[in-house]
Structures are given as structure tokens and as C-alpha cells.
Amino acid sequence: THLVCVCVCVCVCLRSCCHFVRYLAKLSSVGSIRDEETCERLRGLIQRQVQICKRSVEVMDAVRRGAQLAIDECQFQFRNRRWNCSTLETMPVFGKVVTQGTREAAFVYAISAASVAFAVTRACSSGELEKCGCDHNVHGVSPEGFQWSGCSDNIAYGVAFSQSFVDVRERSKGQSSSRALMNLHNNEAGRKAILSHMRVECKCHGVSGSCEVKTCWKAMPPFRKVGNVIKEKFDGATEVEQRKVGTTKALVPRNSQFKPHTDEDLVYLEPSPDFCDHDPRTPGMLGTMGRQCNRTSKAIDGCELMCCGRGFQTQEVEVVDRCSCKFHWCCYVKCRQCRKMVEMHTCR
Ligand SMILES: *[C@@H]1O[C@H](CO)[C@@H](O)[C@H](O)[C@H]1NC(C)=O
Ligand SMILES: *[C@@H]1O[C@H](CO)[C@@H](O)[C@H](O)[C@H]1NC(C)=O
């Protein structure tokens, strides 16, 4: 109950910030979204989102899958870092880490906006939606001489849906607060990570694999690629502050020596905490005690940095692995199970 209380307080104080992640987790955990009534019951959505939900119920299940995709990808990308994108059973999902305008928040917003665009586009291509299908603007013969054919991913639809559904939270707050500007920028950067990595996939047609006729379509990159791109942007994110530029407010680099960020870069307003220690008053601040670390690595996954100088414990643990694998004609692989002892290090 203590945790719930803390969480509620944080949500009240920083409602504008933590609602986003809260509704994400809510969405990812509901069974499925089938009718307009479900839209009313989804906790954490703002009124405008409930309206969109009702208007586009059939799209909402893709949004739900997108939310789960974002959480999974965040946890994969941060598995070796002090903050491992831990979600809490209680809200807000990613903890206070994300309610502040940190680099981590920038990542979470970008990956979430991207995941909604990605999942909705996937749903369009798979034919499960009435509102959208493949991108029919991609047709004819390309300058390279191949035929556009097959189902090109309708990324424009997915991006537009993400812009209306995800960004409406920031827009409804008015776009003047620096946090709203930061979130909107990072949402857009996340979607750009898909848009700028669209690929052309082709199939050859002709006798015995010759490529007399080649048909191609536009496809999104795998979501792992999108995660990798956004993680790189996280590593190179720009610290910004709000300034008046002409008559509008804009985010500009805090350090004028740095080159200005582009639409594809992530921006943040506050430096991150060190994430070393557990803080029961701060949801999501779990600390690194008990985390596995790598004794030989000098990077953030190494015991020195991961354990924040507190030292580590070493245990021998038995792992079961596949070994002496043999290929049998035809066609299977048979392996033996080998047991071996390995050292496992965990932070004190
Ligand atoms: C993240 O780290 C915490 C300990 O700090 C651990 O309890 C949790 O299982 C980890 N989560 C993931 C997704 O690895
Ligand atoms: C530990 O770090 C070293 C050096 O970076 C690397 O070569 C090794 O694969 C890592 N071990 C594990 C278990 O990740």
C-alpha cells in the first residue's frame, strides 16, 4: 500500500507526465479491445483518446500490441544498464524515471510512439483492419526497372494514427510547457526511426530462380532495428532548454558549442540520476543491488560501474547447454546436454 500511495501522489503531482506511461501499461495488459464500451473502461486515457478509441475500435488492439512491443524492446535495449526499464506492477509503469524529463524518458516516449505506428501499420498490411490496407500509392515500374507489386507497408497511416493518438496528450496540455515540447519532439523522432529505415524487399520471378521479372514492395524494418536506432539516439541525446525564438518557444541545446539536434535526435531537459541505489520513495528506482554484472567488462555492464563501486558477489552456477551437436541425414540435428559450472557475479 505504501508503494501505491507514493505512486498516486506522484501521479497527482506530475499527472501530465506519468499518465502517458500509465495508459501504455494499462493498454498492454488488457485482454483485448473489442467494443466502444472497452474504451470507456480503459484507465488512464484522456477524453480525447477515448473518443479516438471509440472511433477506431478496430485499430485499438494493434495499439495494445504496440504498447507491449515498446515495453519488451525497452527492456531488451536496457538489459545491461543500471536502469533496466523495469516496469512496476503498480503504476506508473516505468516509474518516476520517466516522469522527469530525462534521457530515459526521451527513449520511452520515442519507442512508444514508434511502436504504435509500427503495430498499426502491421495490422493494416495483414488485412485485419477495414480502415486501411496496403499502400496503394506505391505502384508502377520503378526507375531501376522493377515492378512495384505486393503489399507495401502503409506507414503513412500508422504514423498518422500514432500522431493523433499518442501526441494528443501533449497537444491537449497546450504546447508551451518545455516537457510537452520535449515529448512531442521525441515522439516524432521515434516515428522517424521507422520512416528513415524503410526498406525495399523484392522477389524474383522466372524459370529456375532467374530474375526475369522482379517485383518489390516497401517494408518497415524489423522492430529490433527501430529499437537499435532509438538506442543510438539515446546515447547521443542532446540536453536542451526552452527559449523564445522569435514569437514561439523552442528547445535549443543547452550548450551552444554543440551542434543543433535534428528531427531524428532525442532531446532531454534534465540529467539522469545515477540509478545506483534503491529509493523506496521513488517508484521505479530499484537500484542495482542483485543485478548481474560482467567482471571483465569496462563498460556499464561491468561490475565496477554496474555495482557503483559497492563490489560484487561471485557464485558458481550450473548451466545446461547443448553440445556435440550432430547433423543427421536427413534432416535433423541431435545434441547432447552438457552441464558446466560458470561464475555468476551479482552486485552487493
Ligand atoms: C531489472 O532489475 C531489477 C533489480 O534492480 C530486477 O529485479 C528486475 O527483474 C530487472 N528487470 C528486467 C526486465 O530485467
Ligand atoms: C563480458 O565482457 C567481455 C568484455 O567486454 C566480453 O568479451 C564477454 O563476452 C562478456 N561476458 C558476458 C557473459 O557477457
XYZ file of N, CA and C in Angstrom, residues 48-246:
597
model
N -9.999 12.845 -25.043
C -9.785 12.861 -26.498
C -9.357 11.482 -26.996
N -8.592 10.773 -26.164
C -8.157 9.431 -26.567
C -9.313 8.443 -26.523
N -10.198 8.615 -25.559
C -11.378 7.751 -25.503
C -12.195 7.939 -26.779
N -12.314 9.185 -27.223
C -13.047 9.455 -28.468
C -12.386 8.759 -29.654
N -11.064 8.880 -29.744
C -10.352 8.217 -30.847
C -10.546 6.708 -30.749
N -10.450 6.205 -29.527
C -10.626 4.771 -29.277
C -11.978 4.307 -29.816
N -13.037 5.067 -29.505
C -14.383 4.675 -29.935
C -14.536 4.766 -31.450
N -13.908 5.779 -32.004
C -13.996 5.969 -33.444
C -13.216 4.897 -34.192
N -12.180 4.368 -33.547
C -11.291 3.418 -34.231
C -11.079 2.160 -33.397
N -12.160 1.594 -32.908
C -12.021 0.435 -32.027
C -11.175 -0.658 -32.666
N -11.379 -0.868 -33.962
C -10.662 -1.984 -34.603
C -9.149 -1.760 -34.612
N -8.715 -0.506 -34.522
C -7.278 -0.220 -34.534
C -6.672 -0.390 -33.147
N -7.534 -0.314 -32.125
C -7.022 -0.261 -30.761
C -6.303 -1.531 -30.324
N -6.676 -2.650 -30.897
C -5.992 -3.866 -30.497
C -4.538 -3.843 -30.973
N -4.331 -3.212 -32.125
C -2.952 -3.035 -32.609
C -2.199 -2.087 -31.688
N -2.880 -1.053 -31.203
C -2.244 -0.113 -30.271
C -1.814 -0.866 -29.004
N -2.677 -1.757 -28.563
C -2.359 -2.564 -27.377
C -1.108 -3.414 -27.626
N -1.031 -4.045 -28.794
C 0.157 -4.834 -29.115
C 1.385 -3.943 -29.214
N 1.184 -2.734 -29.735
C 2.281 -1.777 -29.825
C 2.835 -1.441 -28.449
N 1.937 -1.263 -27.491
C 2.372 -0.922 -26.136
C 3.254 -2.029 -25.565
N 2.860 -3.280 -25.802
C 3.647 -4.403 -25.307
C 5.002 -4.461 -26.014
N 4.979 -4.193 -27.304
C 6.211 -4.177 -28.101
C 7.199 -3.156 -27.529
N 6.665 -1.978 -27.167
C 7.516 -0.912 -26.626
C 8.159 -1.347 -25.316
N 7.378 -1.964 -24.454
C 7.914 -2.389 -23.158
C 8.981 -3.462 -23.354
N 8.690 -4.441 -24.214
C 9.663 -5.519 -24.450
C 10.957 -4.977 -25.041
N 10.839 -4.080 -26.006
C 12.031 -3.555 -26.664
C 12.842 -2.694 -25.699
N 12.160 -1.913 -24.895
C 12.858 -1.078 -23.908
C 13.658 -1.979 -22.963
N 13.032 -3.067 -22.514
C 13.737 -3.949 -21.577
C 14.908 -4.653 -22.255
N 14.768 -4.953 -23.532
C 15.893 -5.564 -24.248
C 17.038 -4.566 -24.379
N 16.731 -3.352 -24.823
C 17.788 -2.368 -25.071
C 18.502 -1.958 -23.779
N 17.812 -2.033 -22.662
C 18.407 -1.559 -21.408
C 18.819 -2.685 -20.474
N 18.872 -3.921 -21.013
C 19.122 -5.054 -20.127
C 20.464 -4.972 -19.410
N 21.453 -4.322 -20.030
C 22.771 -4.254 -19.406
C 23.059 -2.917 -18.751
N 22.031 -2.138 -18.515
C 22.275 -0.830 -17.902
C 21.728 -0.788 -16.485
N 22.157 0.213 -15.737
C 21.704 0.294 -14.339
C 20.193 0.426 -14.277
N 19.627 1.312 -15.079
C 18.162 1.357 -15.182
C 17.787 0.391 -16.297
N 17.108 -0.705 -15.939
C 16.869 -1.759 -16.934
C 15.456 -1.717 -17.491
N 14.850 -0.547 -17.444
C 13.493 -0.379 -17.959
C 12.511 -1.247 -17.191
N 12.786 -1.380 -15.916
C 11.905 -2.191 -15.088
C 10.538 -1.531 -15.041
N 9.513 -2.320 -15.230
C 8.165 -1.801 -15.079
C 7.667 -2.259 -13.724
N 6.758 -1.522 -13.178
C 6.239 -1.887 -11.864
C 4.858 -2.481 -12.027
N 4.529 -3.342 -11.100
C 3.174 -3.884 -11.102
C 2.192 -2.739 -10.877
N 2.598 -1.821 -10.024
C 1.757 -0.653 -9.789
C 2.171 0.433 -10.756
N 1.311 1.393 -10.912
C 1.610 2.475 -11.830
C 2.484 3.506 -11.133
N 3.167 4.379 -11.813
C 3.297 4.430 -13.262
C 4.295 3.386 -13.766
N 4.095 2.977 -14.963
C 4.800 1.817 -15.485
C 6.312 1.853 -15.363
N 6.923 2.868 -15.899
C 8.373 2.857 -15.889
C 8.921 3.631 -14.693
N 8.028 4.058 -13.814
C 8.485 4.726 -12.612
C 8.797 6.186 -12.854
N 9.254 6.787 -11.797
C 9.483 8.226 -11.804
C 10.527 8.633 -12.835
N 11.437 7.664 -13.097
C 12.476 7.881 -14.081
C 11.912 8.521 -15.347
N 10.688 8.131 -15.659
C 10.113 8.583 -16.908
C 9.255 9.837 -16.722
N 8.909 10.130 -15.462
C 8.093 11.323 -15.259
C 8.965 12.575 -15.237
N 10.268 12.397 -15.068
C 11.160 13.540 -15.177
C 11.629 13.635 -16.621
N 12.100 14.811 -17.004
C 12.482 14.983 -18.407
C 13.873 14.474 -18.724
N 14.115 13.219 -18.353
C 15.462 12.658 -18.537
C 15.620 11.997 -19.902
N 16.859 11.592 -20.159
C 17.199 10.820 -21.344
C 16.381 9.531 -21.432
N 16.189 8.890 -20.279
C 15.416 7.635 -20.253
C 13.972 7.901 -20.672
N 13.427 9.032 -20.193
C 12.062 9.396 -20.592
C 12.013 9.628 -22.098
N 13.049 10.272 -22.627
C 13.102 10.519 -24.072
C 13.017 9.195 -24.827
N 13.764 8.199 -24.347
C 13.738 6.893 -25.008
C 12.345 6.271 -24.938
N 11.756 6.298 -23.766
C 10.446 5.656 -23.586
C 9.384 6.305 -24.480
N 9.392 7.619 -24.559
C 8.420 8.296 -25.415
C 8.653 7.941 -26.882
N 9.922 7.960 -27.303
C 10.225 7.673 -28.711
C 9.838 6.243 -29.073
N 10.194 5.293 -28.225
C 9.924 3.890 -28.568
C 8.414 3.637 -28.524
N 7.705 4.340 -27.664
C 6.261 4.132 -27.571
C 5.541 4.679 -28.799
N 5.905 5.888 -29.197
C 5.272 6.477 -30.386
C 5.589 5.626 -31.613
N 6.841 5.130 -31.680
C 7.233 4.287 -32.809
C 6.463 2.973 -32.788
N 6.305 2.397 -31.620
C 5.673 1.081 -31.543
C 4.202 1.142 -31.940
N 3.539 2.238 -31.617
C 2.135 2.382 -32.016
C 2.051 2.503 -33.545
N 2.921 3.344 -34.122
C 2.934 3.476 -35.585
C 3.241 2.124 -36.234
N 4.198 1.399 -35.659
C 4.629 0.117 -36.211
C 3.505 -0.928 -36.156
N 2.896 -1.046 -34.991
C 1.882 -2.090 -34.821
C 0.632 -1.812 -35.657
N 0.266 -0.522 -35.765
C -0.909 -0.183 -36.575
C -0.618 -0.458 -38.053
N 0.579 -0.084 -38.503
C 0.961 -0.347 -39.897
C 0.949 -1.845 -40.188
N 1.492 -2.642 -39.256
C 1.475 -4.098 -39.399
C 0.054 -4.627 -39.559
N -0.825 -4.082 -38.732
C -2.218 -4.527 -38.777
C -2.858 -4.163 -40.125
N -2.510 -2.990 -40.656
C -3.013 -2.599 -41.986
C -2.569 -3.628 -43.025
N -1.287 -3.950 -43.021
C -0.743 -4.871 -44.028
C -1.333 -6.267 -43.918
N -1.614 -6.681 -42.694
C -2.084 -8.053 -42.525
C -3.548 -8.182 -42.916
N -4.194 -7.062 -43.224
C -5.569 -7.128 -43.708
C -6.600 -7.256 -42.618
N -6.196 -7.036 -41.362
C -7.164 -7.217 -40.285
C -8.018 -5.967 -40.039
N -7.684 -4.867 -40.728
C -8.427 -3.631 -40.487
C -9.226 -3.223 -41.719
N -10.398 -2.639 -41.477
C -11.183 -2.157 -42.604
C -10.742 -0.770 -43.032
N -10.225 -0.022 -42.072
C -9.866 1.367 -42.336
C -8.639 1.526 -43.215
N -7.788 0.510 -43.244
C -6.546 0.676 -44.005
C -6.068 -0.675 -44.513
N -5.226 -0.619 -45.519
C -4.661 -1.840 -46.082
C -3.251 -1.560 -46.524
N -2.837 -2.173 -47.619
C -1.500 -1.927 -48.135
C -1.459 -0.515 -48.720
N -0.241 -0.025 -48.946
C -0.077 1.322 -49.503
C -0.173 1.252 -51.021
N -1.317 1.723 -51.547
C -1.516 1.603 -52.992
C -0.899 2.749 -53.782
N -0.300 3.697 -53.056
C 0.404 4.758 -53.777
C 1.707 4.259 -54.372
N 2.142 3.090 -53.895
C 3.374 2.519 -54.415
C 2.989 1.542 -55.527
N 3.122 1.978 -56.777
C 2.769 1.089 -57.888
C 3.528 1.514 -59.137
N 3.371 0.777 -60.198
C 4.035 1.099 -61.456
C 5.434 0.488 -61.533
N 6.205 1.001 -62.481
C 7.559 0.480 -62.677
C 8.550 1.489 -62.104
N 9.520 0.995 -61.354
C 10.486 1.889 -60.724
C 11.554 2.304 -61.729
N 12.282 3.387 -61.465
C 13.382 3.794 -62.354
C 14.417 2.675 -62.518
N 14.554 1.825 -61.497
C 15.524 0.727 -61.588
C 14.998 -0.396 -62.466
N 13.763 -0.324 -62.857
C 13.227 -1.312 -63.776
C 12.444 -2.449 -63.148
N 12.246 -2.406 -61.843
C 11.416 -3.468 -61.268
C 9.979 -3.004 -61.124
N 9.120 -3.960 -60.931
C 7.696 -3.681 -60.819
C 7.318 -3.549 -59.347
N 6.712 -2.406 -58.967
C 6.167 -2.330 -57.602
C 4.948 -3.223 -57.542
N 4.948 -4.148 -56.627
C 3.835 -5.077 -56.528
C 3.843 -5.678 -55.132
N 2.794 -6.372 -54.774
C 2.747 -6.922 -53.424
C 2.318 -5.846 -52.448
N 2.345 -6.206 -51.188
C 1.791 -5.301 -50.168
C 2.870 -4.396 -49.585
N 2.853 -3.135 -49.992
C 3.760 -2.172 -49.363
C 3.163 -1.703 -48.045
N 4.006 -1.640 -47.011
C 3.519 -1.223 -45.691
C 3.011 0.215 -45.742
N 1.814 0.405 -45.201
C 1.182 1.722 -45.220
C 1.630 2.529 -44.004
N 2.911 2.885 -44.022
C 3.493 3.550 -42.852
C 2.851 4.918 -42.623
N 2.376 5.561 -43.700
C 1.746 6.871 -43.541
C 0.528 6.763 -42.618
N -0.236 5.686 -42.763
C -1.413 5.524 -41.918
C -1.007 5.310 -40.461
N -0.042 4.421 -40.253
C 0.421 4.129 -38.888
C 0.982 5.358 -38.202
N 1.775 6.127 -38.936
C 2.369 7.342 -38.374
C 1.280 8.352 -38.035
N 0.315 8.520 -38.946
C -0.763 9.482 -38.698
C -1.574 9.064 -37.475
N -1.805 7.755 -37.338
C -2.580 7.307 -36.176
C -1.805 7.567 -34.884
N -0.510 7.248 -34.913
C 0.326 7.494 -33.738
C 0.341 8.981 -33.399
N 0.446 9.820 -34.432
C 0.451 11.271 -34.184
C -0.839 11.723 -33.518
N -1.974 11.183 -33.978
C -3.208 11.669 -33.381
C -3.429 11.053 -31.997
N -3.170 9.761 -31.860
C -3.496 9.100 -30.590
C -2.469 9.358 -29.493
N -1.188 9.294 -29.837
C -0.139 9.453 -28.826
C 0.101 10.924 -28.513
N 0.171 11.749 -29.555
C 0.536 13.154 -29.339
C -0.587 13.992 -28.749
N -1.819 13.478 -28.822
C -2.947 14.282 -28.364
C -2.802 14.639 -26.883
N -2.103 13.797 -26.140
C -1.899 14.075 -24.719
C -1.108 15.354 -24.521
N -0.075 15.528 -25.348
C 0.766 16.723 -25.210
C 0.045 17.935 -25.768
N -0.657 17.719 -26.889
C -1.329 18.844 -27.526
C -2.439 19.386 -26.646
N -3.108 18.465 -25.915
C -4.227 18.911 -25.091
C -3.743 19.743 -23.913
N -2.450 19.602 -23.577
C -1.906 20.382 -22.460
C -1.483 21.775 -22.918
N -1.591 21.998 -24.226
C -1.009 23.229 -24.755
C 0.453 22.925 -24.983
N 1.010 23.479 -26.041
C 2.366 23.053 -26.387
C 3.421 23.991 -25.830
N 3.057 24.707 -24.765
C 4.003 25.716 -24.317
C 4.971 25.187 -23.269
N 4.571 24.132 -22.526
C 5.490 23.679 -21.494
C 6.675 22.982 -22.147
N 7.818 23.107 -21.498
C 9.013 22.519 -22.092
C 8.891 20.997 -22.146
N 8.176 20.425 -21.154
C 8.023 18.972 -21.148
C 7.166 18.512 -22.340
N 6.110 19.276 -22.655
C 5.284 18.921 -23.807
C 6.107 19.013 -25.088
N 6.918 20.045 -25.193
C 7.771 20.185 -26.381
C 8.754 19.028 -26.483
N 9.326 18.666 -25.352
C 10.275 17.544 -25.328
C 9.590 16.251 -25.767
N 8.420 15.984 -25.195
C 7.724 14.742 -25.525
C 7.334 14.692 -26.999
N 6.798 15.806 -27.501
C 6.383 15.837 -28.905
C 7.586 15.624 -29.827
N 8.703 16.253 -29.479
C 9.900 16.082 -30.301
C 10.339 14.613 -30.308
N 10.367 13.997 -29.138
C 10.853 12.619 -29.053
C 9.868 11.626 -29.674
N 8.565 11.914 -29.546
C 7.577 11.070 -30.226
C 7.863 11.057 -31.730
N 8.096 12.243 -32.266
C 8.325 12.365 -33.704
C 9.646 11.675 -34.092
N 10.663 11.845 -33.263
C 11.951 11.202 -33.540
C 11.791 9.679 -33.568
N 10.962 9.159 -32.687
C 10.719 7.716 -32.656
C 10.089 7.239 -33.962
N 9.094 7.974 -34.427
C 8.439 7.590 -35.686
C 9.398 7.726 -36.864
N 10.277 8.740 -36.813
C 11.274 8.925 -37.875
C 12.217 7.726 -37.951
N 12.439 7.085 -36.824
C 13.344 5.925 -36.812
C 12.792 4.816 -37.707
N 11.480 4.753 -37.851
C 10.899 3.788 -38.800
C 10.971 4.370 -40.210
N 10.463 5.603 -40.341
C 10.351 6.229 -41.668
C 11.681 6.271 -42.407
N 12.765 6.568 -41.693
C 14.035 6.719 -42.404
C 14.756 5.381 -42.577
N 14.135 4.299 -42.127
C 14.756 2.993 -42.348
C 13.830 2.029 -43.084
N 12.905 2.593 -43.831
C 12.047 1.752 -44.667
C 12.935 1.066 -45.699
N 12.606 -0.144 -46.039
C 13.449 -0.851 -46.999
C 12.616 -1.363 -48.173
N 13.330 -1.738 -49.216
C 12.665 -2.310 -50.379
C 12.938 -3.810 -50.360
N 11.888 -4.593 -50.354
C 12.049 -6.048 -50.394
C 11.556 -6.538 -51.747
N 12.259 -7.515 -52.302
C 11.935 -7.960 -53.659
C 11.833 -9.470 -53.758
N 11.186 -9.884 -54.807
C 11.074 -11.297 -55.112
C 11.354 -11.445 -56.612
N 12.088 -12.496 -56.957
C 12.377 -12.733 -58.374
C 11.402 -13.747 -58.931
N 11.009 -13.523 -60.168
C 10.143 -14.477 -60.844
C 10.823 -14.869 -62.143
N 10.735 -16.118 -62.504
C 11.330 -16.559 -63.756
C 11.719 -18.016 -63.633
N 12.146 -18.596 -64.763
C 12.486 -20.027 -64.717
C 13.668 -20.268 -63.801
N 13.558 -21.274 -63.002
C 14.577 -21.713 -62.048
C 15.346 -20.549 -61.410
N 14.584 -19.685 -60.799
C 15.215 -18.646 -59.974
C 15.846 -17.503 -60.741
N 15.752 -17.503 -62.063
C 16.284 -16.367 -62.801
C 15.420 -15.158 -62.464
N 15.973 -13.985 -62.677
C 15.240 -12.808 -62.228
C 14.699 -12.033 -63.416
N 13.931 -12.725 -64.264
C 13.395 -12.046 -65.443
C 12.453 -10.930 -65.048
N 11.606 -11.253 -64.058
C 10.709 -10.219 -63.547
C 10.961 -10.076 -62.056
N 11.167 -8.851 -61.662
C 11.401 -8.616 -60.239
C 10.266 -7.743 -59.710
N 9.607 -8.215 -58.643
C 8.572 -7.377 -58.026
C 9.037 -6.985 -56.626
N 8.759 -5.745 -56.281
C 9.241 -5.232 -54.996
C 8.149 -4.479 -54.269
N 8.333 -4.356 -52.979
C 7.392 -3.593 -52.152
C 8.177 -2.914 -51.039
N 7.548 -1.885 -50.470
C 8.198 -1.168 -49.362
C 7.823 -1.816 -48.038
N 8.832 -2.041 -47.209
C 8.571 -2.720 -45.936
C 9.231 -1.968 -44.784
N 8.611 -2.065 -43.634
C 9.221 -1.474 -42.446
C 10.420 -2.317 -42.027
N 11.384 -1.708 -41.341
C 12.474 -2.509 -40.775
C 11.907 -3.368 -39.645
N 12.593 -4.443 -39.247
C 12.135 -5.183 -38.064
C 12.155 -4.253 -36.846
N 11.273 -4.502 -35.871
C 11.196 -3.568 -34.745
C 12.501 -3.529 -33.942
N 13.247 -4.628 -33.943
C 14.553 -4.627 -33.270
C 15.460 -3.548 -33.841
N 15.418 -3.399 -35.167
C 16.220 -2.357 -35.827
C 15.787 -0.970 -35.344
N 14.479 -0.774 -35.244
C 13.950 0.504 -34.765
C 14.461 0.765 -33.341
N 14.433 -0.290 -32.516
C 14.938 -0.171 -31.147
C 16.413 0.198 -31.124
N 17.193 -0.445 -31.990
C 18.629 -0.149 -32.049
C 18.873 1.304 -32.437
N 18.112 1.773 -33.426
C 18.290 3.158 -33.887
C 17.973 4.132 -32.754
N 16.859 3.891 -32.064
C 16.463 4.823 -30.999
C 17.451 4.744 -29.821
N 18.004 3.534 -29.591
C 19.007 3.410 -28.529
C 20.266 4.210 -28.875
N 20.647 4.200 -30.140
C 21.793 5.019 -30.560
C 21.501 6.499 -30.349
N 20.268 6.893 -30.647
C 19.881 8.286 -30.433
C 19.894 8.619 -28.944
N 19.555 7.632 -28.117
C 19.613 7.806 -26.661
C 21.056 8.108 -26.243
N 21.985 7.314 -26.766
C 23.392 7.504 -26.397
C 23.893 8.886 -26.817
N 23.375 9.398 -27.921
C 23.848 10.702 -28.400
C 22.859 11.832 -28.155
N 21.943 11.634 -27.198
C 20.877 12.624 -26.995
C 21.433 13.993 -26.579
N 20.685 15.035 -26.927
C 21.108 16.410 -26.677
C 20.358 16.998 -25.485
N 21.097 17.597 -24.556
C 20.434 18.292 -23.456
C 19.989 19.667 -23.947
N 18.705 19.956 -23.746
C 18.148 21.196 -24.302
C 17.468 22.018 -23.215
N 17.180 23.241 -23.541
C 16.355 24.086 -22.677
C 15.416 24.897 -23.554
N 14.357 25.386 -22.920
C 13.360 26.121 -23.689
C 13.780 27.583 -23.813
N 13.719 28.097 -25.028
C 13.997 29.532 -25.217
C 12.987 30.114 -26.171
N 12.834 31.398 -26.075
C 11.956 32.078 -27.016
C 12.726 32.316 -28.296
N 12.169 31.796 -29.386
C 12.811 32.022 -30.675
C 11.790 32.760 -31.523
N 12.021 34.043 -31.753
C 11.008 34.862 -32.414
C 9.794 34.943 -31.511
